Amino acid sequence: MPRFIEQALKNDPVTIYGTGKQTRCFIHVKDVVKALVKLIHEPRAVGQVFNIGSQAEISIEELAKQIIKLTKSSSKIKYIPYEKAYEEGFEDMQRRIPDTTKINKLIGFKPTYSLSEIVKDIVNYIK
């Protein structure tokens, strides 16, 4: 996401590796820190493994479009095939979405920041 934002702020092409149809979920670092602090203070969390993440799934292509819109950029999207971006044999997961059921049940964790808020905070940090 920071690379997309930097490119959009410079009005450079926003480069997507692959088709952009692959999906991901993004979470604000502030939400991650809140979850970790709650877990540190929860005795039942000791020795356990948790996924900390968001269920808000978005394609990389849609993410690039939203970043261009939110930054009011004139950037265009440029697609780079995997074979030009990575070494031979690279395989990308087409869908990544964490199962946050366990952390939600234990400490009631749910992300509070939206994707647009995450983007705005990264924009402000980069500027």
Short mmCIF file of N, CA, C and O in Angstrom, two decimals:
data_model
loop_
_atom_site.label_atom_id
_atom_site.label_comp_id
_atom_site.label_asym_id
_atom_site.label_seq_id
_atom_site.Cartn_x
_atom_site.Cartn_y
_atom_site.Cartn_z
N MET A 1 0.80 -1.19 0.00
CA MET A 1 0.00 0.00 0.00
C MET A 1 0.86 1.27 0.00
O MET A 1 0.56 2.18 -0.76
N PRO A 2 1.91 1.36 0.82
CA PRO A 2 2.74 2.57 0.77
C PRO A 2 3.33 2.84 -0.62
O PRO A 2 3.41 3.99 -1.06
N ARG A 3 3.72 1.77 -1.33
CA ARG A 3 4.28 1.97 -2.68
C ARG A 3 3.21 2.55 -3.61
O ARG A 3 3.48 3.49 -4.37
N PHE A 4 2.01 2.02 -3.55
CA PHE A 4 0.91 2.56 -4.38
C PHE A 4 0.68 4.03 -4.05
O PHE A 4 0.50 4.86 -4.94
N ILE A 5 0.67 4.36 -2.77
CA ILE A 5 0.40 5.74 -2.35
C ILE A 5 1.52 6.66 -2.81
O ILE A 5 1.26 7.75 -3.32
N GLU A 6 2.76 6.24 -2.62
CA GLU A 6 3.89 7.07 -3.09
C GLU A 6 3.80 7.32 -4.59
O GLU A 6 4.01 8.44 -5.06
N GLN A 7 3.50 6.27 -5.36
CA GLN A 7 3.37 6.43 -6.81
C GLN A 7 2.23 7.38 -7.15
O GLN A 7 2.37 8.25 -8.01
N ALA A 8 1.09 7.22 -6.47
CA ALA A 8 -0.07 8.08 -6.75
C ALA A 8 0.22 9.53 -6.39
O ALA A 8 -0.16 10.45 -7.14
N LEU A 9 0.89 9.76 -5.28
CA LEU A 9 1.20 11.14 -4.88
C LEU A 9 2.13 11.83 -5.87
O LEU A 9 2.08 13.06 -6.03
N LYS A 10 2.97 11.04 -6.54
CA LYS A 10 3.88 11.59 -7.55
C LYS A 10 3.25 11.61 -8.94
O LYS A 10 3.90 12.01 -9.91
N ASN A 11 2.00 11.12 -9.05
CA ASN A 11 1.31 10.97 -10.34
C ASN A 11 2.06 10.03 -11.28
O ASN A 11 1.93 10.14 -12.50
N ASP A 12 2.84 9.13 -10.70
CA ASP A 12 3.52 8.09 -11.48
C ASP A 12 2.54 6.94 -11.70
O ASP A 12 1.54 6.83 -10.97
N PRO A 13 2.83 6.06 -12.65
CA PRO A 13 1.97 4.88 -12.80
C PRO A 13 1.96 4.05 -11.51
O PRO A 13 3.00 3.88 -10.87
N VAL A 14 0.79 3.57 -11.13
CA VAL A 14 0.67 2.70 -9.97
C VAL A 14 0.85 1.28 -10.50
O VAL A 14 0.06 0.80 -11.31
N THR A 15 1.92 0.63 -10.07
CA THR A 15 2.29 -0.66 -10.64
C THR A 15 1.69 -1.81 -9.85
O THR A 15 1.86 -1.91 -8.64
N ILE A 16 0.99 -2.67 -10.57
CA ILE A 16 0.39 -3.87 -10.01
C ILE A 16 1.10 -5.06 -10.60
O ILE A 16 1.23 -5.17 -11.82
N TYR A 17 1.56 -5.96 -9.74
CA TYR A 17 2.18 -7.20 -10.21
C TYR A 17 1.09 -8.24 -10.41
O TYR A 17 0.27 -8.48 -9.52
N GLY A 18 1.05 -8.82 -11.58
CA GLY A 18 0.01 -9.79 -11.91
C GLY A 18 -1.22 -9.08 -12.47
O GLY A 18 -1.13 -7.97 -12.99
N THR A 19 -2.36 -9.71 -12.32
CA THR A 19 -3.60 -9.19 -12.91
C THR A 19 -4.30 -8.16 -12.05
O THR A 19 -5.16 -7.44 -12.54
N GLY A 20 -3.98 -8.14 -10.76
CA GLY A 20 -4.67 -7.26 -9.84
C GLY A 20 -5.95 -7.87 -9.29
O GLY A 20 -6.62 -7.28 -8.46
N LYS A 21 -6.28 -9.06 -9.74
CA LYS A 21 -7.50 -9.73 -9.28
C LYS A 21 -7.28 -10.43 -7.93
O LYS A 21 -8.24 -10.79 -7.26
N GLN A 22 -6.01 -10.61 -7.52
CA GLN A 22 -5.73 -11.22 -6.24
C GLN A 22 -6.28 -10.31 -5.13
O GLN A 22 -6.28 -9.10 -5.26
N THR A 23 -6.77 -10.92 -4.05
CA THR A 23 -7.38 -10.14 -2.99
C THR A 23 -6.57 -10.22 -1.71
O THR A 23 -5.88 -11.20 -1.44
N ARG A 24 -6.69 -9.15 -0.94
CA ARG A 24 -6.01 -9.04 0.35
C ARG A 24 -6.92 -8.31 1.33
O ARG A 24 -7.90 -7.69 0.94
N CYS A 25 -6.55 -8.36 2.59
CA CYS A 25 -7.23 -7.64 3.65
C CYS A 25 -6.19 -6.76 4.34
O CYS A 25 -5.08 -7.22 4.60
N PHE A 26 -6.55 -5.54 4.63
CA PHE A 26 -5.61 -4.60 5.25
C PHE A 26 -6.14 -4.15 6.59
O PHE A 26 -7.34 -4.01 6.79
N ILE A 27 -5.22 -3.92 7.51
CA ILE A 27 -5.59 -3.50 8.85
C ILE A 27 -4.64 -2.38 9.28
O ILE A 27 -3.46 -2.36 8.90
N HIS A 28 -5.16 -1.45 10.04
CA HIS A 28 -4.36 -0.33 10.53
C HIS A 28 -3.45 -0.83 11.65
O HIS A 28 -3.86 -1.63 12.49
N VAL A 29 -2.24 -0.35 11.69
CA VAL A 29 -1.29 -0.76 12.73
C VAL A 29 -1.83 -0.41 14.11
O VAL A 29 -1.57 -1.12 15.09
N LYS A 30 -2.62 0.64 14.21
CA LYS A 30 -3.21 1.01 15.51
C LYS A 30 -4.15 -0.09 16.01
O LYS A 30 -4.21 -0.36 17.20
N ASP A 31 -4.91 -0.71 15.09
CA ASP A 31 -5.78 -1.81 15.48
C ASP A 31 -4.96 -3.03 15.92
O ASP A 31 -5.33 -3.72 16.87
N VAL A 32 -3.85 -3.27 15.25
CA VAL A 32 -2.98 -4.40 15.61
C VAL A 32 -2.41 -4.18 17.02
O VAL A 32 -2.42 -5.09 17.85
N VAL A 33 -1.96 -2.97 17.29
CA VAL A 33 -1.38 -2.67 18.60
C VAL A 33 -2.44 -2.84 19.69
O VAL A 33 -2.17 -3.43 20.75
N LYS A 34 -3.66 -2.35 19.45
CA LYS A 34 -4.74 -2.52 20.44
C LYS A 34 -4.99 -4.00 20.72
O LYS A 34 -5.15 -4.39 21.88
N ALA A 35 -5.01 -4.80 19.67
CA ALA A 35 -5.23 -6.24 19.85
C ALA A 35 -4.10 -6.87 20.64
O ALA A 35 -4.34 -7.68 21.54
N LEU A 36 -2.87 -6.51 20.33
CA LEU A 36 -1.72 -7.08 21.03
C LEU A 36 -1.72 -6.71 22.51
O LEU A 36 -1.44 -7.54 23.38
N VAL A 37 -2.07 -5.47 22.82
CA VAL A 37 -2.13 -5.04 24.21
C VAL A 37 -3.18 -5.84 24.96
O VAL A 37 -2.96 -6.30 26.09
N LYS A 38 -4.35 -6.03 24.35
CA LYS A 38 -5.40 -6.83 24.99
C LYS A 38 -4.94 -8.27 25.20
O LYS A 38 -5.20 -8.87 26.24
N LEU A 39 -4.25 -8.82 24.19
CA LEU A 39 -3.77 -10.20 24.31
C LEU A 39 -2.72 -10.33 25.42
O LEU A 39 -2.70 -11.33 26.15
N ILE A 40 -1.86 -9.34 25.56
CA ILE A 40 -0.82 -9.37 26.60
C ILE A 40 -1.45 -9.46 27.98
O ILE A 40 -0.93 -10.12 28.88
N HIS A 41 -2.59 -8.80 28.14
CA HIS A 41 -3.25 -8.76 29.45
C HIS A 41 -4.29 -9.87 29.63
O HIS A 41 -4.99 -9.89 30.64
N GLU A 42 -4.38 -10.78 28.69
CA GLU A 42 -5.36 -11.87 28.76
C GLU A 42 -4.63 -13.18 29.06
O GLU A 42 -3.94 -13.73 28.21
N PRO A 43 -4.76 -13.68 30.30
CA PRO A 43 -4.06 -14.92 30.69
C PRO A 43 -4.38 -16.11 29.78
O PRO A 43 -3.50 -16.95 29.55
N ARG A 44 -5.59 -16.19 29.25
CA ARG A 44 -5.95 -17.33 28.40
C ARG A 44 -5.25 -17.27 27.04
O ARG A 44 -5.27 -18.25 26.29
N ALA A 45 -4.60 -16.18 26.73
CA ALA A 45 -3.89 -16.04 25.44
C ALA A 45 -2.48 -16.63 25.49
O ALA A 45 -1.89 -16.90 24.43
N VAL A 46 -1.96 -16.85 26.68
CA VAL A 46 -0.59 -17.34 26.82
C VAL A 46 -0.43 -18.68 26.09
O VAL A 46 -1.22 -19.60 26.26
N GLY A 47 0.59 -18.74 25.23
CA GLY A 47 0.90 -19.96 24.49
C GLY A 47 0.02 -20.19 23.27
O GLY A 47 0.19 -21.18 22.57
N GLN A 48 -0.88 -19.27 23.00
CA GLN A 48 -1.79 -19.41 21.87
C GLN A 48 -1.27 -18.64 20.65
O GLN A 48 -0.44 -17.75 20.77
N VAL A 49 -1.79 -18.99 19.49
CA VAL A 49 -1.47 -18.30 18.25
C VAL A 49 -2.76 -17.67 17.73
O VAL A 49 -3.81 -18.32 17.71
N PHE A 50 -2.67 -16.40 17.32
CA PHE A 50 -3.85 -15.68 16.84
C PHE A 50 -3.58 -15.01 15.51
O PHE A 50 -2.47 -14.50 15.28
N ASN A 51 -4.58 -14.97 14.67
CA ASN A 51 -4.55 -14.14 13.47
C ASN A 51 -5.11 -12.78 13.86
O ASN A 51 -6.20 -12.70 14.43
N ILE A 52 -4.37 -11.74 13.57
CA ILE A 52 -4.85 -10.38 13.78
C ILE A 52 -4.99 -9.78 12.40
O ILE A 52 -4.01 -9.64 11.67
N GLY A 53 -6.21 -9.45 12.03
CA GLY A 53 -6.41 -8.92 10.70
C GLY A 53 -7.82 -8.41 10.51
O GLY A 53 -8.61 -8.32 11.44
N SER A 54 -8.10 -8.10 9.28
CA SER A 54 -9.39 -7.57 8.88
C SER A 54 -10.10 -8.57 7.99
O SER A 54 -9.46 -9.38 7.32
N GLN A 55 -11.39 -8.50 7.96
CA GLN A 55 -12.19 -9.34 7.07
C GLN A 55 -12.60 -8.55 5.82
O GLN A 55 -13.29 -9.08 4.96
N ALA A 56 -12.17 -7.30 5.71
CA ALA A 56 -12.54 -6.45 4.58
C ALA A 56 -11.63 -6.78 3.39
O ALA A 56 -10.55 -6.23 3.24
N GLU A 57 -12.10 -7.66 2.55
CA GLU A 57 -11.33 -8.15 1.40
C GLU A 57 -11.47 -7.20 0.22
O GLU A 57 -12.56 -6.71 -0.06
N ILE A 58 -10.35 -6.95 -0.46
CA ILE A 58 -10.35 -6.06 -1.62
C ILE A 58 -9.34 -6.57 -2.64
O ILE A 58 -8.27 -7.08 -2.25
N SER A 59 -9.65 -6.43 -3.92
CA SER A 59 -8.68 -6.83 -4.93
C SER A 59 -7.58 -5.76 -4.99
O SER A 59 -7.81 -4.58 -4.66
N ILE A 60 -6.42 -6.17 -5.39
CA ILE A 60 -5.30 -5.24 -5.50
C ILE A 60 -5.61 -4.17 -6.55
O ILE A 60 -5.28 -2.99 -6.38
N GLU A 61 -6.30 -4.56 -7.61
CA GLU A 61 -6.70 -3.60 -8.63
C GLU A 61 -7.65 -2.54 -8.04
O GLU A 61 -7.48 -1.34 -8.28
N GLU A 62 -8.63 -2.98 -7.27
CA GLU A 62 -9.57 -2.04 -6.65
C GLU A 62 -8.86 -1.16 -5.63
O GLU A 62 -9.15 0.03 -5.50
N LEU A 63 -7.91 -1.72 -4.91
CA LEU A 63 -7.12 -0.94 -3.96
C LEU A 63 -6.38 0.18 -4.69
O LEU A 63 -6.41 1.34 -4.26
N ALA A 64 -5.75 -0.15 -5.81
CA ALA A 64 -5.03 0.86 -6.59
C ALA A 64 -5.98 1.96 -7.05
O ALA A 64 -5.66 3.16 -6.95
N LYS A 65 -7.15 1.58 -7.53
CA LYS A 65 -8.14 2.57 -7.97
C LYS A 65 -8.58 3.47 -6.83
O LYS A 65 -8.71 4.69 -7.01
N GLN A 66 -8.82 2.89 -5.66
CA GLN A 66 -9.25 3.69 -4.52
C GLN A 66 -8.15 4.64 -4.07
O GLN A 66 -8.43 5.79 -3.72
N ILE A 67 -6.90 4.18 -4.08
CA ILE A 67 -5.79 5.04 -3.70
C ILE A 67 -5.66 6.20 -4.68
O ILE A 67 -5.47 7.35 -4.27
N ILE A 68 -5.78 5.93 -5.95
CA ILE A 68 -5.71 7.00 -6.96
C ILE A 68 -6.82 8.02 -6.71
O ILE A 68 -6.58 9.23 -6.74
N LYS A 69 -8.00 7.53 -6.41
CA LYS A 69 -9.14 8.42 -6.15
C LYS A 69 -8.93 9.22 -4.86
O LYS A 69 -9.11 10.45 -4.85
N LEU A 70 -8.55 8.55 -3.79
CA LEU A 70 -8.39 9.23 -2.50
C LEU A 70 -7.25 10.25 -2.50
O LEU A 70 -7.30 11.23 -1.75
N THR A 71 -6.23 10.02 -3.31
CA THR A 71 -5.11 10.96 -3.38
C THR A 71 -5.32 12.01 -4.48
O THR A 71 -4.46 12.86 -4.68
N LYS A 72 -6.45 11.90 -5.18
CA LYS A 72 -6.76 12.82 -6.29
C LYS A 72 -5.62 12.84 -7.32
O LYS A 72 -5.22 13.88 -7.82
N SER A 73 -5.11 11.66 -7.60
CA SER A 73 -3.97 11.49 -8.48
C SER A 73 -4.42 11.36 -9.94
O SER A 73 -5.54 10.95 -10.23
N SER A 74 -3.51 11.70 -10.83
CA SER A 74 -3.76 11.48 -12.26
C SER A 74 -3.06 10.20 -12.73
O SER A 74 -2.98 9.94 -13.94
N SER A 75 -2.57 9.42 -11.80
CA SER A 75 -1.87 8.17 -12.12
C SER A 75 -2.77 7.21 -12.88
O SER A 75 -3.98 7.17 -12.68
N LYS A 76 -2.14 6.43 -13.72
CA LYS A 76 -2.79 5.31 -14.40
C LYS A 76 -2.23 4.03 -13.78
O LYS A 76 -1.16 4.03 -13.18
N ILE A 77 -2.95 2.94 -13.96
CA ILE A 77 -2.48 1.66 -13.45
C ILE A 77 -1.64 0.97 -14.51
O ILE A 77 -2.01 0.94 -15.68
N LYS A 78 -0.50 0.45 -14.08
CA LYS A 78 0.40 -0.29 -14.97
C LYS A 78 0.53 -1.71 -14.42
O LYS A 78 0.89 -1.89 -13.25
N TYR A 79 0.23 -2.68 -15.26
CA TYR A 79 0.29 -4.08 -14.86
C TYR A 79 1.63 -4.67 -15.28
O TYR A 79 2.04 -4.51 -16.43
N ILE A 80 2.30 -5.33 -14.36
CA ILE A 80 3.57 -5.98 -14.64
C ILE A 80 3.38 -7.48 -14.41
O ILE A 80 3.03 -7.89 -13.31
N PRO A 81 3.58 -8.29 -15.46
CA PRO A 81 3.40 -9.73 -15.29
C PRO A 81 4.36 -10.28 -14.22
O PRO A 81 5.48 -9.79 -14.06
N TYR A 82 3.91 -11.29 -13.51
CA TYR A 82 4.74 -11.90 -12.47
C TYR A 82 6.10 -12.32 -13.01
O TYR A 82 7.11 -12.16 -12.34
N GLU A 83 6.12 -12.86 -14.22
CA GLU A 83 7.40 -13.35 -14.75
C GLU A 83 8.43 -12.23 -14.95
O GLU A 83 9.63 -12.48 -14.97
N LYS A 84 7.97 -10.98 -15.05
CA LYS A 84 8.90 -9.85 -15.16
C LYS A 84 9.26 -9.28 -13.80
O LYS A 84 10.26 -8.60 -13.66
N ALA A 85 8.43 -9.53 -12.80
CA ALA A 85 8.64 -8.95 -11.47
C ALA A 85 9.37 -9.89 -10.52
O ALA A 85 10.05 -9.43 -9.61
N TYR A 86 9.22 -11.19 -10.73
CA TYR A 86 9.76 -12.16 -9.78
C TYR A 86 10.58 -13.23 -10.49
O TYR A 86 10.50 -13.38 -11.70
N GLU A 87 11.30 -13.99 -9.68
CA GLU A 87 12.10 -15.09 -10.23
C GLU A 87 11.18 -16.21 -10.72
O GLU A 87 10.02 -16.31 -10.31
N GLU A 88 11.74 -17.05 -11.55
CA GLU A 88 11.00 -18.19 -12.07
C GLU A 88 10.48 -19.05 -10.93
O GLU A 88 11.16 -19.26 -9.93
N GLY A 89 9.27 -19.51 -11.06
CA GLY A 89 8.66 -20.37 -10.05
C GLY A 89 7.85 -19.63 -9.00
O GLY A 89 7.25 -20.25 -8.13
N PHE A 90 7.81 -18.29 -9.09
CA PHE A 90 7.03 -17.52 -8.12
C PHE A 90 5.55 -17.86 -8.25
O PHE A 90 5.01 -17.95 -9.34
N GLU A 91 4.92 -18.07 -7.12
CA GLU A 91 3.47 -18.31 -7.09
C GLU A 91 2.86 -17.38 -6.06
O GLU A 91 3.36 -17.25 -4.95
N ASP A 92 1.79 -16.72 -6.45
CA ASP A 92 1.10 -15.80 -5.56
C ASP A 92 -0.21 -16.43 -5.10
O ASP A 92 -0.86 -17.12 -5.89
N MET A 93 -0.56 -16.21 -3.86
CA MET A 93 -1.87 -16.65 -3.39
C MET A 93 -2.90 -15.69 -3.95
O MET A 93 -2.74 -14.47 -3.85
N GLN A 94 -3.93 -16.21 -4.54
CA GLN A 94 -4.95 -15.36 -5.15
C GLN A 94 -5.88 -14.73 -4.13
O GLN A 94 -6.49 -13.69 -4.39
N ARG A 95 -5.97 -15.36 -2.97
CA ARG A 95 -6.87 -14.83 -1.94
C ARG A 95 -6.24 -15.01 -0.57
O ARG A 95 -5.82 -16.11 -0.22
N ARG A 96 -6.16 -13.92 0.19
CA ARG A 96 -5.65 -13.98 1.56
C ARG A 96 -6.66 -13.28 2.46
O ARG A 96 -6.89 -12.08 2.32
N ILE A 97 -7.26 -14.03 3.33
CA ILE A 97 -8.20 -13.48 4.30
C ILE A 97 -8.01 -14.23 5.61
O ILE A 97 -8.15 -15.44 5.66
N PRO A 98 -7.64 -13.51 6.67
CA PRO A 98 -7.36 -14.21 7.93
C PRO A 98 -8.65 -14.66 8.63
O PRO A 98 -9.68 -14.00 8.56
N ASP A 99 -8.56 -15.78 9.31
CA ASP A 99 -9.66 -16.25 10.15
C ASP A 99 -9.44 -15.63 11.53
O ASP A 99 -8.52 -16.02 12.25
N THR A 100 -10.26 -14.66 11.87
CA THR A 100 -10.11 -13.95 13.14
C THR A 100 -11.12 -14.40 14.19
O THR A 100 -11.32 -13.72 15.19
N THR A 101 -11.74 -15.53 13.96
CA THR A 101 -12.75 -16.05 14.89
C THR A 101 -12.18 -16.21 16.30
O THR A 101 -12.81 -15.81 17.28
N LYS A 102 -11.01 -16.79 16.41
CA LYS A 102 -10.41 -17.10 17.71
C LYS A 102 -10.14 -15.83 18.53
O LYS A 102 -10.49 -15.76 19.71
N ILE A 103 -9.54 -14.81 17.90
CA ILE A 103 -9.23 -13.58 18.64
C ILE A 103 -10.50 -12.81 18.97
O ILE A 103 -10.61 -12.19 20.02
N ASN A 104 -11.48 -12.89 18.09
CA ASN A 104 -12.75 -12.22 18.35
C ASN A 104 -13.44 -12.85 19.56
O ASN A 104 -13.97 -12.15 20.43
N LYS A 105 -13.44 -14.17 19.64
CA LYS A 105 -14.08 -14.87 20.76
C LYS A 105 -13.37 -14.57 22.09
O LYS A 105 -14.01 -14.40 23.12
N LEU A 106 -12.03 -14.51 22.05
CA LEU A 106 -11.28 -14.33 23.29
C LEU A 106 -11.33 -12.90 23.81
O LEU A 106 -11.58 -12.68 24.99
N ILE A 107 -11.09 -11.93 22.95
CA ILE A 107 -11.00 -10.54 23.44
C ILE A 107 -11.99 -9.60 22.74
O ILE A 107 -11.95 -8.40 22.95
N GLY A 108 -12.84 -10.14 21.89
CA GLY A 108 -13.82 -9.30 21.20
C GLY A 108 -13.21 -8.40 20.15
O GLY A 108 -13.76 -7.35 19.81
N PHE A 109 -12.06 -8.82 19.60
CA PHE A 109 -11.36 -7.97 18.64
C PHE A 109 -12.07 -7.86 17.30
O PHE A 109 -12.46 -8.86 16.70
N LYS A 110 -12.21 -6.62 16.85
CA LYS A 110 -12.65 -6.31 15.49
C LYS A 110 -11.94 -5.01 15.10
O LYS A 110 -11.86 -4.08 15.90
N PRO A 111 -11.43 -4.93 13.87
CA PRO A 111 -10.78 -3.69 13.44
C PRO A 111 -11.75 -2.52 13.47
O PRO A 111 -12.95 -2.69 13.24
N THR A 112 -11.22 -1.34 13.75
CA THR A 112 -12.06 -0.15 13.84
C THR A 112 -11.79 0.85 12.71
O THR A 112 -12.61 1.72 12.47
N TYR A 113 -10.65 0.74 12.05
CA TYR A 113 -10.30 1.70 11.00
C TYR A 113 -10.70 1.16 9.63
O TYR A 113 -10.44 0.01 9.31
N SER A 114 -11.29 2.01 8.82
CA SER A 114 -11.67 1.64 7.45
C SER A 114 -10.45 1.74 6.54
O SER A 114 -9.43 2.35 6.89
N LEU A 115 -10.59 1.18 5.36
CA LEU A 115 -9.51 1.25 4.37
C LEU A 115 -9.19 2.70 4.02
O LEU A 115 -8.02 3.07 3.93
N SER A 116 -10.19 3.53 3.85
CA SER A 116 -9.92 4.93 3.50
C SER A 116 -9.18 5.64 4.63
O SER A 116 -8.32 6.48 4.37
N GLU A 117 -9.49 5.30 5.89
CA GLU A 117 -8.75 5.90 7.01
C GLU A 117 -7.30 5.43 7.02
O GLU A 117 -6.40 6.22 7.31
N ILE A 118 -7.08 4.17 6.69
CA ILE A 118 -5.71 3.65 6.62
C ILE A 118 -4.94 4.39 5.55
O ILE A 118 -3.81 4.85 5.77
N VAL A 119 -5.55 4.53 4.38
CA VAL A 119 -4.89 5.24 3.27
C VAL A 119 -4.58 6.68 3.68
O VAL A 119 -3.46 7.16 3.46
N LYS A 120 -5.52 7.37 4.27
CA LYS A 120 -5.31 8.77 4.67
C LYS A 120 -4.16 8.89 5.66
O LYS A 120 -3.34 9.81 5.55
N ASP A 121 -4.08 7.97 6.61
CA ASP A 121 -2.97 8.02 7.57
C ASP A 121 -1.63 7.77 6.91
O ASP A 121 -0.62 8.41 7.24
N ILE A 122 -1.58 6.86 5.96
CA ILE A 122 -0.32 6.60 5.24
C ILE A 122 0.05 7.81 4.38
O ILE A 122 1.22 8.21 4.33
N VAL A 123 -0.93 8.42 3.73
CA VAL A 123 -0.68 9.64 2.94
C VAL A 123 -0.07 10.70 3.84
O VAL A 123 0.94 11.33 3.49
N ASN A 124 -0.68 10.94 4.99
CA ASN A 124 -0.16 11.96 5.92
C ASN A 124 1.25 11.63 6.40
O ASN A 124 2.08 12.52 6.52
N TYR A 125 1.53 10.36 6.64
CA TYR A 125 2.85 9.96 7.07
C TYR A 125 3.88 10.20 5.96
O TYR A 125 4.97 10.72 6.23
N ILE A 126 3.54 9.85 4.74
CA ILE A 126 4.48 10.01 3.62
C ILE A 126 4.75 11.49 3.35
O ILE A 126 5.88 11.87 3.08
N LYS A 127 3.70 12.30 3.43
CA LYS A 127 3.88 13.74 3.19
C LYS A 127 4.71 14.34 4.29
O LYS A 127 5.45 15.22 4.16
#
